[in-house]
Amino acid sequence: LPLFPRAVERWDVGYLADHMGSQVYHTFASSQEERRFAYFFDERNEGAYEAPPIAEARRMTFQDFVAKSKNSKDGKAYYLQTPVLRYEGGQTTCPKFDRQMEGDLHTMDNAMMRQLAELGSFGSISRNQLFVSFSDFLTAVHYDQQHNLYLQIRGAKRFLLFDAKLLPALYPYPSHHPLDRKGRIDLENLDFERFPR
């Protein structure tokens, strides 16, 4: 689908490094061996659970993210995510990118995006997110609070989707846990003694 051809034509790591500015972005660091990522919200730990984060939250510029990702001396693998457009109250806003990248973002075919959202009964679109990693990275089993339209610009990503009826077999963390909305199972190393379903 020609949803965002300007990004498909132009956006690669070098282009993003040149145009995303010097602001700080949400980045996660995991060990080179693990390469696992999951949000961890300690401030939401209303249940006072003991839970080490799966990946360490960091904040850095895009240029620092690229440099750290290319230089593995610290033994870490990095994953970046940030909203690039937000839609609230009839307004569209974006972070402080340069004019060229802002121009790119405004070439997205919003009519097509609304049409796809309507076909999927998604409701109104609240934001567009950018996810960047340099090598195989595994996101923990989780569910999102919103419907997703996914546009892969470079590289590849594999999704495993589960019927909501299978939620108990994914052993979700309880509500108010820092890893709320994530499963406790590791799909690459299933432990049938701890998680027999």
XYZ file of C-alpha atoms in Angstrom, residues 6-20 62 66 101 104 130 132 134 153-154:
24
model
C 8.336 9.238 1.203
C 9.524 7.213 4.207
C 9.947 4.091 2.089
C 12.044 6.081 -0.414
C 14.190 8.067 2.024
C 14.199 6.775 5.567
C 17.182 4.750 6.652
C 19.362 5.109 9.740
C 21.631 7.719 8.138
C 18.697 9.846 7.003
C 17.039 9.668 10.432
C 20.323 10.581 12.149
C 20.574 13.653 9.905
C 16.987 14.807 10.475
C 15.742 13.762 13.919
C 19.263 9.456 17.867
C 23.279 4.934 16.326
C 11.518 15.240 8.202
C 8.065 13.791 5.160
C 8.854 4.867 15.087
C 14.419 1.245 15.312
C 20.048 -2.759 14.411
C 10.302 0.442 6.088
C 13.622 -1.435 6.290
